[in-house]
XYZ file of C-alpha atoms in Angstrom:
766
model
C -20.720 77.108 20.449
C -21.698 76.641 24.081
C -23.878 79.440 25.442
C -23.674 80.629 29.016
C -26.957 79.999 30.890
C -28.903 83.229 31.059
C -30.155 82.685 34.595
C -26.655 82.547 36.079
C -25.286 85.859 37.331
C -21.614 86.588 37.928
C -20.541 85.738 41.443
C -18.397 88.022 43.535
C -16.151 87.008 46.404
C -17.984 84.900 48.943
C -16.284 86.501 51.904
C -15.460 90.217 52.009
C -12.345 91.417 53.718
C -12.855 92.906 57.231
C -13.230 96.684 56.966
C -10.645 97.419 59.641
C -7.828 95.874 57.595
C -5.903 98.566 55.791
C -5.094 97.709 52.193
C -1.451 98.291 51.474
C 0.173 99.365 48.269
C 2.460 96.471 47.398
C 5.922 97.264 46.132
C 6.787 97.059 42.483
C 9.839 95.063 41.376
C 11.998 98.128 40.923
C 11.641 99.207 44.551
C 14.487 98.338 46.879
C 12.267 97.722 49.922
C 8.686 96.816 50.705
C 5.925 99.376 50.895
C 3.272 98.152 53.334
C 1.259 99.364 56.297
C 2.849 101.930 58.576
C 3.185 99.289 61.258
C 5.071 96.912 58.976
C 7.388 99.659 57.775
C 8.402 100.455 61.369
C 9.313 96.891 62.303
C 12.783 95.410 61.908
C 13.093 92.490 59.487
C 14.534 90.393 62.303
C 11.292 90.810 64.256
C 8.562 90.234 61.657
C 8.655 88.001 58.585
C 4.987 87.206 58.184
C 4.899 88.886 54.771
C 7.567 87.534 52.441
C 8.471 90.793 50.776
C 9.680 92.141 54.121
C 12.831 90.218 53.456
C 13.790 92.942 51.041
C 14.177 95.372 53.932
C 17.640 96.685 54.380
C 19.213 95.754 57.785
C 19.178 98.568 60.310
C 22.383 100.340 61.207
C 24.739 98.396 63.498
C 22.987 95.102 62.638
C 24.623 92.505 60.377
C 22.455 91.040 57.614
C 21.148 87.526 58.227
C 21.273 86.354 54.616
C 21.034 82.559 55.100
C 18.296 82.867 57.718
C 16.327 85.402 55.714
C 16.640 83.296 52.571
C 15.260 80.299 54.414
C 12.451 82.361 55.903
C 11.610 83.745 52.466
C 11.412 80.216 51.049
C 9.095 79.028 53.848
C 6.796 82.019 53.514
C 6.793 81.752 49.707
C 5.747 78.109 49.940
C 3.068 79.007 52.488
C 1.546 81.537 50.086
C 1.986 79.803 46.704
C 2.703 76.142 47.639
C 5.383 75.833 44.908
C 8.440 73.827 45.975
C 10.448 75.542 43.235
C 10.192 79.223 42.331
C 7.669 79.917 39.566
C 9.074 82.653 37.354
C 6.766 85.002 35.459
C 9.036 87.338 33.477
C 6.443 88.447 30.925
C 2.766 88.003 30.062
C 1.903 84.489 28.963
C 5.131 82.956 30.224
C 5.570 80.870 33.381
C 8.285 78.374 34.243
C 9.825 76.817 37.329
C 13.534 76.895 38.115
C 15.996 75.097 40.351
C 17.092 77.729 42.920
C 20.646 76.432 43.134
C 21.077 76.851 39.375
C 19.586 80.334 39.187
C 21.936 83.210 38.488
C 20.317 85.604 41.013
C 21.007 85.073 44.735
C 17.353 85.021 45.867
C 14.973 83.559 43.251
C 12.234 83.163 45.884
C 12.089 86.920 46.361
C 12.197 87.581 42.627
C 9.326 85.168 42.004
C 7.307 86.716 44.834
C 7.694 90.138 43.247
C 6.346 88.769 39.948
C 3.357 86.934 41.455
C 2.170 88.925 44.460
C -0.709 90.711 42.720
C -2.667 87.518 42.070
C -5.794 86.288 43.810
C -5.981 82.779 45.241
C -8.607 80.060 44.923
C -8.136 77.936 48.044
C -11.370 76.295 49.212
C -12.059 76.665 52.913
C -9.204 79.081 53.495
C -10.918 82.402 52.744
C -13.047 82.442 55.912
C -10.058 81.525 58.055
C -7.917 84.152 56.372
C -10.348 87.026 56.819
C -11.233 85.966 60.378
C -7.602 86.145 61.553
C -6.214 89.491 60.402
C -3.547 89.538 63.084
C -2.195 86.170 62.018
C -1.874 87.335 58.408
C -0.937 90.915 59.066
C 0.977 92.284 56.100
C -1.041 90.292 53.551
C -4.032 92.585 53.499
C -3.686 93.116 49.770
C -4.181 89.421 49.032
C -7.549 87.999 47.994
C -8.807 84.456 48.657
C -11.832 82.729 47.121
C -13.464 79.344 47.604
C -14.295 78.705 43.929
C -12.923 79.573 40.534
C -16.236 81.160 39.616
C -16.002 83.474 42.645
C -12.515 84.518 41.588
C -13.706 85.253 38.070
C -16.496 87.331 39.531
C -13.909 89.276 41.487
C -12.125 90.052 38.249
C -15.373 91.280 36.746
C -15.904 93.605 39.702
C -12.318 94.857 39.388
C -11.211 93.613 42.800
C -7.904 92.582 41.202
C -6.273 92.548 37.798
C -6.952 88.953 36.792
C -4.037 86.725 37.841
C -5.653 83.710 39.563
C -3.819 80.984 41.473
C -5.824 77.769 41.747
C -4.482 75.755 44.683
C -4.364 71.998 45.241
C -7.635 70.115 44.942
C -10.312 68.822 42.591
C -12.792 71.410 41.359
C -15.954 69.770 40.033
C -18.864 71.123 37.988
C -17.827 74.729 37.794
C -18.906 76.348 34.542
C -15.950 78.390 33.459
C -16.753 80.787 30.624
C -13.848 83.073 29.836
C -14.582 86.298 27.999
C -11.584 88.423 28.949
C -7.786 88.025 29.020
C -7.433 86.425 32.459
C -4.422 84.439 33.644
C -5.123 81.238 35.595
C -2.357 79.015 36.902
C -2.228 76.008 39.173
C -0.452 76.419 42.513
C 0.688 73.263 44.301
C 3.836 71.563 45.587
C 5.768 69.075 43.470
C 4.356 68.338 40.044
C 1.744 71.065 39.952
C -0.523 69.725 37.204
C -1.107 66.443 39.018
C -2.520 68.220 42.071
C -4.762 70.886 40.547
C -7.687 69.176 38.817
C -10.655 70.827 37.147
C -13.515 68.690 35.880
C -17.102 68.981 34.733
C -19.797 66.307 34.550
C -22.378 68.444 32.754
C -20.734 70.527 30.066
C -17.412 71.614 28.593
C -14.980 72.393 31.381
C -13.446 75.556 29.931
C -15.147 77.640 27.253
C -13.156 80.496 25.749
C -15.415 83.069 24.129
C -14.834 86.226 22.164
C -12.927 88.681 24.314
C -10.522 86.098 25.740
C -7.647 87.088 23.478
C -4.322 86.577 25.262
C -5.889 84.649 28.140
C -3.611 82.068 29.732
C -4.399 78.736 31.441
C -1.595 76.579 32.723
C -0.208 73.936 35.082
C -3.458 72.012 35.624
C -5.039 68.684 34.762
C -8.206 69.041 32.692
C -10.322 65.914 32.442
C -13.681 64.981 30.934
C -15.751 61.829 31.178
C -18.870 60.179 32.588
C -19.418 60.282 36.331
C -17.310 57.758 38.155
C -14.741 57.480 35.352
C -12.395 60.116 36.764
C -9.839 59.422 39.437
C -10.234 61.528 42.543
C -7.905 62.849 45.213
C -8.619 63.086 48.908
C -9.700 66.699 48.653
C -12.723 67.383 46.440
C -14.378 70.743 45.987
C -17.783 70.388 44.344
C -20.650 72.803 43.933
C -24.109 71.295 43.920
C -25.482 74.177 41.891
C -23.168 74.963 39.000
C -22.383 78.630 38.678
C -21.124 80.531 35.729
C -17.671 82.055 35.779
C -17.759 85.352 33.989
C -14.536 87.109 33.050
C -14.575 90.791 32.140
C -12.336 92.549 29.664
C -10.089 93.865 32.423
C -8.710 90.431 33.313
C -5.192 89.280 32.345
C -4.316 86.787 29.629
C -2.632 83.755 31.139
C -3.600 80.297 32.337
C -0.870 77.842 33.350
C -0.627 74.082 34.179
C -3.916 72.753 35.552
C -5.725 69.429 35.222
C -8.914 70.234 33.338
C -11.342 67.369 33.524
C -14.645 67.129 31.663
C -17.064 64.496 32.867
C -20.426 64.716 31.042
C -23.167 62.761 32.775
C -25.177 60.981 30.126
C -28.274 60.956 32.341
C -28.343 64.663 33.051
C -29.552 67.556 30.930
C -26.828 68.843 28.718
C -26.459 72.109 26.908
C -24.978 70.592 23.760
C -24.218 67.175 22.392
C -20.451 67.436 22.116
C -18.394 67.987 25.248
C -14.807 69.119 25.482
C -12.241 69.770 28.139
C -11.363 72.985 26.349
C -13.685 74.673 23.881
C -12.154 77.603 22.007
C -14.548 79.614 19.887
C -14.661 82.599 17.531
C -11.838 85.165 17.726
C -10.174 83.536 20.723
C -6.408 83.202 21.089
C -5.653 81.878 24.567
C -2.457 80.158 25.655
C -2.828 76.651 27.121
C 0.431 75.697 28.796
C 1.740 72.674 30.746
C -1.683 71.068 31.098
C -2.654 67.409 31.339
C -5.875 66.966 29.376
C -8.070 63.842 29.646
C -11.481 62.972 28.256
C -13.506 59.811 28.782
C -16.485 61.343 26.987
C -17.377 59.449 23.812
C -18.912 62.552 22.191
C -16.699 65.557 21.562
C -12.988 65.932 22.016
C -10.403 66.867 24.581
C -9.692 70.209 22.884
C -12.014 71.710 20.267
C -11.129 74.820 18.273
C -13.819 76.112 15.945
C -14.978 79.345 14.391
C -13.352 82.121 12.425
C -10.350 83.590 14.201
C -10.024 80.811 16.786
C -6.267 80.658 17.217
C -5.008 79.273 20.529
C -1.446 78.427 21.471
C -1.210 75.005 23.119
C 2.223 74.073 24.424
C 3.838 71.563 26.753
C 0.516 69.744 27.220
C -0.262 66.047 27.596
C -3.496 65.122 25.782
C -4.049 61.411 26.217
C -6.294 58.502 27.153
C -9.304 60.156 25.552
C -12.307 58.161 24.357
C -12.693 60.435 21.353
C -10.469 62.897 19.509
C -7.598 64.466 21.397
C -7.082 67.791 19.618
C -9.774 68.937 17.176
C -8.970 71.794 14.757
C -6.426 73.562 16.897
C -3.838 76.229 16.098
C -0.358 76.849 17.430
C 0.126 73.640 19.430
C 3.696 73.209 20.676
C 5.639 70.646 22.719
C 2.612 68.543 23.656
C 2.185 64.872 24.310
C -0.962 63.442 22.695
C -1.431 59.742 23.288
C -3.754 56.758 23.661
C -6.878 58.450 22.335
C -9.760 56.342 21.012
C -9.990 58.382 17.814
C -7.411 60.595 16.155
C -4.925 62.381 18.360
C -5.514 65.517 16.271
C -8.325 66.361 13.837
C -8.131 69.311 11.457
C -11.007 70.092 9.061
C -13.057 72.855 7.426
C -10.104 75.076 6.467
C -8.664 74.876 9.966
C -5.019 75.944 9.695
C -3.160 75.183 12.929
C 0.534 75.459 13.663
C 1.548 72.317 15.558
C 5.172 71.993 16.665
C 7.107 69.454 18.685
C 4.084 67.369 19.680
C 4.424 63.772 20.791
C 1.456 61.886 19.286
C 1.534 58.202 20.086
C -0.257 54.987 21.029
C -3.575 56.227 19.685
C -6.325 53.731 19.040
C -7.013 55.341 15.674
C -5.046 57.755 13.480
C -2.337 59.956 14.947
C -3.256 63.085 12.930
C -6.330 63.281 10.688
C -6.807 66.196 8.268
C -9.903 66.186 6.062
C -12.597 68.334 4.437
C -10.182 71.090 3.349
C -8.262 70.997 6.623
C -4.766 72.450 6.457
C -2.134 73.115 9.107
C 1.611 73.308 9.592
C 3.082 70.365 11.531
C 6.733 70.623 12.481
C 9.142 68.436 14.474
C 6.408 66.152 15.828
C 7.039 62.586 16.958
C 4.136 60.444 15.682
C 4.352 56.745 16.429
C 2.655 53.508 17.412
C -0.832 54.574 16.412
C -3.219 51.796 15.454
C -3.997 53.195 12.010
C -1.851 55.571 9.970
C 0.353 58.046 11.744
C -0.933 60.828 9.466
C -4.098 60.640 7.335
C -5.112 63.178 4.665
C -8.377 63.048 2.706
C -11.059 65.107 0.978
C -9.015 68.080 -0.286
C -7.078 68.495 2.951
C -3.693 70.116 2.355
C -1.419 70.070 5.423
C 2.287 70.857 5.490
C 4.325 68.340 7.495
C 7.976 69.208 8.062
C 10.781 67.433 9.914
C 8.498 65.042 11.782
C 9.213 61.436 12.697
C 6.399 59.082 11.675
C 7.228 55.562 12.707
C 6.205 52.204 14.140
C 2.620 52.588 12.978
C 0.525 49.471 13.289
C -0.553 50.053 9.681
C 1.068 52.704 7.472
C 2.957 55.903 8.082
C 1.182 58.476 5.865
C -2.141 57.743 4.136
C -3.381 60.227 1.486
C -6.688 59.345 -0.179
C -9.930 60.663 -1.698
C -8.329 63.679 -3.400
C -6.123 64.526 -0.469
C -3.061 66.679 -0.988
C -0.369 67.869 1.401
C 3.315 68.716 1.508
C 5.479 66.185 3.372
C 9.001 67.562 3.573
C 12.170 66.320 5.296
C 10.423 63.805 7.531
C 11.713 60.487 8.801
C 9.213 57.738 7.978
C 10.289 54.329 9.165
C 9.474 50.956 10.691
C 5.758 51.046 9.846
C 3.928 47.740 9.440
C 2.540 48.717 6.029
C 3.916 51.150 3.447
C 5.613 54.277 4.725
C 3.460 56.407 2.391
C 0.134 55.404 0.762
C -1.364 57.518 -2.041
C -4.656 56.596 -3.709
C -7.994 57.736 -5.210
C -6.904 60.809 -7.183
C -4.802 62.218 -4.368
C -1.880 64.422 -5.310
C 0.537 65.103 -2.435
C 4.143 66.248 -2.571
C 6.571 63.871 -0.860
C 9.940 65.649 -0.869
C 13.251 65.234 0.899
C 12.090 62.487 3.277
C 13.913 59.445 4.567
C 11.606 56.445 4.121
C 13.226 53.312 5.425
C 13.024 49.958 7.178
C 9.307 49.472 6.543
C 7.792 46.049 7.024
C 6.285 46.426 3.561
C 7.089 49.017 0.893
C 8.398 52.549 1.010
C 5.884 54.502 -1.132
C 2.744 52.777 -2.429
C 0.692 54.579 -5.126
C -2.464 52.813 -6.289
C -6.066 53.321 -7.386
C -5.533 56.404 -9.590
C -3.062 57.975 -7.212
C -0.886 60.870 -8.319
C 1.724 62.837 -6.440
C 5.227 64.237 -6.730
C 7.777 61.904 -5.133
C 10.975 63.924 -5.161
C 14.460 63.897 -3.601
C 13.674 61.204 -1.025
C 16.045 58.619 0.397
C 14.144 55.314 0.270
C 15.960 52.256 1.546
C 15.885 49.038 3.506
C 12.168 48.311 2.990
C 10.828 44.753 2.914
C 8.942 45.299 -0.365
C 9.534 47.655 -3.301
C 10.909 51.096 -2.514
C 8.192 52.615 -4.739
C 5.175 50.678 -6.021
C 2.862 52.104 -8.715
C -0.269 50.270 -9.798
C -3.876 50.470 -11.060
C -3.763 53.517 -13.307
C -1.711 55.605 -10.927
C 0.492 58.228 -12.535
C 2.939 59.952 -10.176
C 6.075 61.945 -10.941
C 9.047 60.207 -9.354
C 12.329 62.092 -9.610
C 15.654 62.770 -7.906
C 15.170 59.969 -5.381
C 17.667 57.462 -4.060
C 16.072 54.023 -3.898
C 18.483 51.467 -2.582
C 19.303 48.474 -0.418
C 15.743 47.192 -0.467
C 14.946 43.617 0.446
C 12.787 43.481 -2.709
C 12.928 45.544 -5.907
C 13.557 49.243 -6.296
C 10.523 50.451 -8.318
C 7.607 48.133 -9.130
C 5.072 49.294 -11.768
C 2.194 46.895 -12.408
C -1.525 46.546 -13.208
C -1.569 49.411 -15.718
C 0.598 51.657 -13.627
C 1.993 54.755 -15.307
C 4.093 57.709 -14.237
C 7.213 59.630 -15.121
C 10.266 58.199 -13.385
C 13.297 60.376 -14.031
C 16.724 61.235 -12.694
C 16.588 58.774 -9.811
C 19.399 56.609 -8.534
C 18.264 53.012 -8.046
C 20.907 50.669 -6.713
C 21.845 47.692 -4.553
C 18.349 46.230 -4.360
C 17.808 42.504 -3.808
C 15.531 41.993 -6.827
C 15.180 44.035 -10.033
C 15.995 47.724 -9.899
C 12.781 48.458 -11.866
C 9.933 46.047 -12.626
C 7.328 46.864 -15.306
C 4.484 44.399 -15.832
C 0.782 43.718 -16.547
C -0.051 46.458 -19.007
C 1.955 49.211 -17.319
C 3.419 52.061 -19.371
C 5.783 54.235 -17.332
C 8.386 56.571 -18.781
C 11.827 55.968 -17.266
C 14.225 58.713 -18.205
C 17.772 59.707 -17.185
C 17.954 57.348 -14.220
C 21.060 55.645 -12.861
C 20.146 52.017 -12.237
C 23.088 50.023 -11.018
C 24.684 47.467 -8.723
C 21.570 45.330 -8.359
C 21.637 41.744 -7.232
C 19.426 40.682 -10.138
C 18.166 42.492 -13.269
C 18.469 46.213 -13.829
C 15.119 46.825 -15.606
C 12.694 43.935 -16.037
C 9.733 44.037 -18.476
C 7.432 41.020 -18.281
C 3.810 39.924 -18.746
C 2.931 42.715 -21.172
C 4.975 45.360 -19.492
C 5.495 48.314 -21.825
C 6.614 51.909 -21.510
C 9.674 53.924 -22.473
C 13.206 53.425 -21.181
C 15.415 56.231 -22.459
C 18.657 58.026 -21.637
C 19.325 55.855 -18.593
C 22.651 54.600 -17.293
C 22.194 50.897 -16.450
C 25.238 49.038 -15.202
C 26.877 46.507 -12.934
C 24.026 44.056 -12.335
C 24.345 40.402 -11.417
C 21.853 39.479 -14.166
C 21.134 41.252 -17.459
C 20.933 45.003 -17.548
C 17.506 44.774 -19.252
C 15.186 41.791 -19.639
C 12.084 41.651 -21.869
C 9.697 38.713 -21.875
C 6.139 37.391 -22.269
C 4.567 39.892 -24.615
C 6.304 42.977 -23.257
C 6.990 45.610 -25.884
C 8.907 48.594 -24.474
C 10.790 51.298 -26.325
C 14.419 51.164 -25.216
C 16.509 53.979 -26.624
C 19.622 56.039 -25.990
C 20.586 54.093 -22.894
C 24.013 53.001 -21.769
C 23.862 49.365 -20.675
C 27.233 48.171 -19.499
C 29.365 46.376 -16.977
C 26.882 43.577 -16.335
C 28.011 40.244 -14.952
C 25.624 38.626 -17.426
C 24.357 39.991 -20.752
C 23.350 43.511 -21.700
C 19.774 42.943 -22.967
C 17.948 39.599 -22.826
C 14.752 39.184 -24.880
C 13.018 35.830 -24.390
C 9.722 33.970 -24.031
C 7.937 35.945 -26.784
C 9.383 39.274 -25.796
C 9.200 42.196 -28.202
C 10.547 45.724 -28.040
C 12.204 48.475 -30.039
C 15.853 48.677 -29.039
C 17.320 51.802 -30.644
C 20.366 54.051 -30.358
C 21.702 52.353 -27.243
C 25.318 51.805 -26.313
C 25.796 48.296 -24.957
C 29.304 47.422 -23.862
C 31.614 45.684 -21.426
C 29.112 42.991 -20.429
C 30.312 39.529 -19.345
C 28.077 37.760 -21.845
C 26.402 38.756 -25.119
C 25.437 42.390 -25.583
C 21.963 41.294 -26.790
C 20.417 37.846 -26.402
C 17.264 36.929 -28.336
C 15.593 33.559 -27.808
C 12.382 31.526 -27.435
C 10.079 33.114 -30.011
C 11.048 36.695 -29.247
C 10.813 39.404 -31.908
C 12.625 42.612 -31.000
C 13.758 45.313 -33.383
C 17.333 46.578 -32.981
C 18.339 49.775 -34.748
C 21.410 51.987 -34.609
C 22.841 50.434 -31.463
C 26.522 50.311 -30.621
C 27.362 46.905 -29.184
C 31.025 46.715 -28.367
C 33.830 45.652 -26.072
C 31.836 42.755 -24.709
C 33.619 39.937 -22.949
C 31.560 37.566 -25.107
C 29.681 37.993 -28.394
C 27.798 41.008 -29.651
C 24.348 39.586 -30.531
C 23.215 36.031 -29.809
C 19.987 34.587 -31.269
C 18.948 31.116 -30.113
C 16.167 28.826 -28.848
C 13.704 29.928 -31.498
C 14.508 33.578 -31.375
C 13.073 34.744 -34.692
C 13.997 37.306 -37.309
C 15.029 38.139 -40.837
C 18.538 39.379 -41.511
C 18.784 42.037 -44.244
C 22.234 43.494 -44.152
C 25.063 45.562 -45.434
C 27.823 44.520 -43.111
C 31.560 44.671 -42.732
C 32.544 41.397 -41.093
C 35.979 41.557 -39.536
C 38.190 38.775 -40.962
C 35.828 37.823 -43.788
C 35.554 40.913 -45.951
C 32.246 42.509 -46.982
C 29.103 40.425 -47.190
C 26.622 42.212 -49.416
C 22.957 41.525 -49.711
C 19.802 43.518 -50.229
C 17.177 43.936 -47.582
C 14.795 40.961 -47.284
C 16.939 38.917 -49.607
C 19.248 37.301 -47.066
C 17.333 35.051 -44.683
C 18.954 32.936 -41.982
C 16.366 30.347 -41.009
C 16.452 28.157 -37.899
C 19.676 29.745 -36.704
C 21.176 30.424 -33.300
C 23.648 33.219 -32.640
C 26.193 32.057 -30.088
C 29.842 32.664 -29.365
C 30.391 28.948 -29.797
C 29.138 28.662 -33.401
C 31.313 26.728 -35.872
C 33.169 28.560 -38.637
C 32.862 25.801 -41.228
C 29.666 27.150 -42.820
C 31.352 30.325 -44.028
C 31.715 29.152 -47.579
C 31.030 30.312 -51.128
C 27.524 31.662 -51.816
C 24.533 29.324 -51.765
C 21.035 29.945 -53.038
C 17.698 28.929 -51.490
C 14.071 30.011 -52.005
C 13.042 33.552 -51.012
C 12.297 34.073 -47.338
C 8.971 34.175 -45.604
C 7.921 37.535 -44.139
C 10.584 38.606 -41.685
C 10.041 38.553 -37.945
C 12.309 40.803 -35.937
C 14.799 43.311 -37.247
C 18.442 44.236 -36.658
C 19.437 47.305 -38.634
C 22.126 49.977 -38.686
C 23.888 48.674 -35.576
C 27.587 49.025 -34.858
C 28.914 45.762 -33.436
C 32.617 45.841 -32.709
C 35.509 44.873 -30.423
C 33.643 41.990 -28.774
C 35.673 39.122 -27.357
C 33.733 36.581 -29.440
C 31.935 36.998 -32.768
C 29.900 40.114 -33.455
C 26.836 38.128 -34.597
C 26.827 34.379 -34.010
C 24.431 31.867 -35.651
C 24.601 28.182 -34.813
C 22.798 24.831 -35.102
C 23.112 22.269 -32.350
C 26.130 24.005 -30.830
C 26.361 23.399 -27.087
C 24.673 24.778 -25.080
C 22.379 26.391 -27.642
C 19.553 24.765 -29.641
C 18.082 25.349 -33.068
C 15.176 27.162 -34.726
C 16.275 30.784 -34.593
C 15.779 33.291 -37.402
C 16.793 36.904 -37.710
C 16.939 39.916 -40.019
C 20.024 42.166 -40.103
C 20.225 45.227 -42.299
C 22.675 48.107 -42.554
C 24.847 46.897 -39.655
C 28.560 47.497 -39.173
C 30.210 44.407 -37.684
C 33.945 44.800 -37.220
C 37.003 44.260 -35.057
C 35.520 41.298 -33.192
C 38.100 38.843 -31.953
C 36.554 35.711 -33.498
C 34.984 37.166 -36.593
C 31.963 39.223 -37.538
C 29.239 36.726 -38.539
C 29.502 33.038 -37.657
C 27.311 30.546 -39.546
C 27.300 26.964 -38.338
C 27.056 23.948 -40.636
C 23.610 23.526 -42.167
C 22.913 27.260 -42.333
C 20.791 28.175 -45.341
C 21.389 31.486 -47.095
C 18.927 32.864 -49.677
C 20.088 35.061 -52.603
C 23.195 36.228 -50.833
C 26.401 37.621 -52.270
C 29.394 36.897 -50.065
C 32.620 38.715 -50.818
C 36.126 38.105 -49.444
């Protein structure tokens, strides 16, 4: 914390008021006319208007009121005193705002504003001497105080010359050390856009330092800048003190500071009181209001606004914090309606259990992260617009746990949200879109909650979980991303549930490189590639999802993809509902796989798998295809109402058929398990019927590979189970085992055996 130099004493007003000027008791708002000097009270309002509140005087008898003229005179005198070109309203402590007079409901807003502001002192360099040397010219304003410097005005507050409302007029105020230890109110006073014309800067130290005792202080309508000498733009009028003085603010001062330009300009060659420099430094047990300020820092050490220490809790609203060479806002509380942009490091930093409330901020075009929370930083971020930052819009690491609600995080040059190194956080109902990388990144044992967000139109994926990432991904709408809607890899294990993942230019969910996770009760649909991909040693659990209307496969297991697929509804895909290949060995059970424009389940290229208790129906081709050295086990499935065959085994799909089956149209075929072997067979809807003949006997089978048992295969348009040799377009060398199956009511028979089929120890009944 910056310490005030001990050798600096508080400074009182440079110029004392002439003793012959009588101080008047200024009227309070409830009075109907002005209370001033005896001379002013005796004059008619038509004769003297040098003090604006005279315009409240009632017209004398037999004189008509001059409302338009008096209103114009009031406006001119108001602007002479305060410089505002629009009335500045001050209805309550800590609240200032300008109005358009023609839109105001009261007839004379100039007078009303004057009543609210008249007790303040004025910092107007070079004017104090002129003012106190010409009492006749300013007769009626004897109660007003003028100072040349802000430090002098603060000294006047300490000595109880006034109550602590300070108007800082147009100009650049350089190298004043402003230490605030009481609830003063400081507001810029200038025509036009006030903050552009009231500039406060420091080349040696932090520009404003709020210390204990400054609860409810207010600073507003200024520009506050910081940076090395020569880096700050200047106006024609510059007010600089060669010997910096300390501004001391006693407990009696008010609480408000309005829109000023606060500029900090640390000179690297000069002695400095601390290494880090800030435009605003808010320390222990301070809760000032910073309002309508433009805040700039070209200092490479420090930040534009720094909040540190127990109980530091400012309110920062309607501010523009931008073009800083370091961090814009560092551990701040209660920041509202600000614009934070083009900072060299993060727009906002929150760390060390800092817990700010940040609402409606515009954080953009930063040269680093938009918001960075780390080292147990927290905070509540609501309705912020975070975009076009060079790195992530929002970064969370090292046990930070922010809450981010209803923000827009978009057009990041890398990702949207980046949670890493055991970061946490709650990201709720945000819009995350059009980022160059993934909308959300989660890695290195981080465990955030991503709930109720819209994550869309990313140039890569929607949510990317990798490197032992965790997290709860719940109730999000994820769509239109260039890569997978959700990608899980490298031992990551999130919970993914109740999401809609759709209309992606790639797949819906992609689990690879030993990815894990529980994926349940999601709706995955209308994606360009597979609805779900599982590959390279991954073992997710997919449960109770609706996976439908994809342009390729519903669920695709390949290259040793494993896991559990259970109780899902998989339908209406252009390719198979489920595909299993190249060493993949999933457990597929209790699913409904239907309505596909191809087959139900395709197992090929050495695919494995346990396919149990599923209902497979109404597919355009076979309910289950097995080919090219694949060895699945099918148990207790219902395969029915297909527009082709029930089960088709071909191209070297292997297995042993042990069966008790009812074959529609052929009567029962009875055989004991492992005794009926169909070698080198292909199951196809085009198999010939000529091989269904009296029993034949061949040697006992070799150990069976693959298993079909206790399945119900019925009402298919072609045969229930079809076995063929050389039937077009299928080739030879398929084997299978069937046991305990019910095969019935298929249009072209139950079991078709083509010519050359060899049956071992079978009993065929008719």
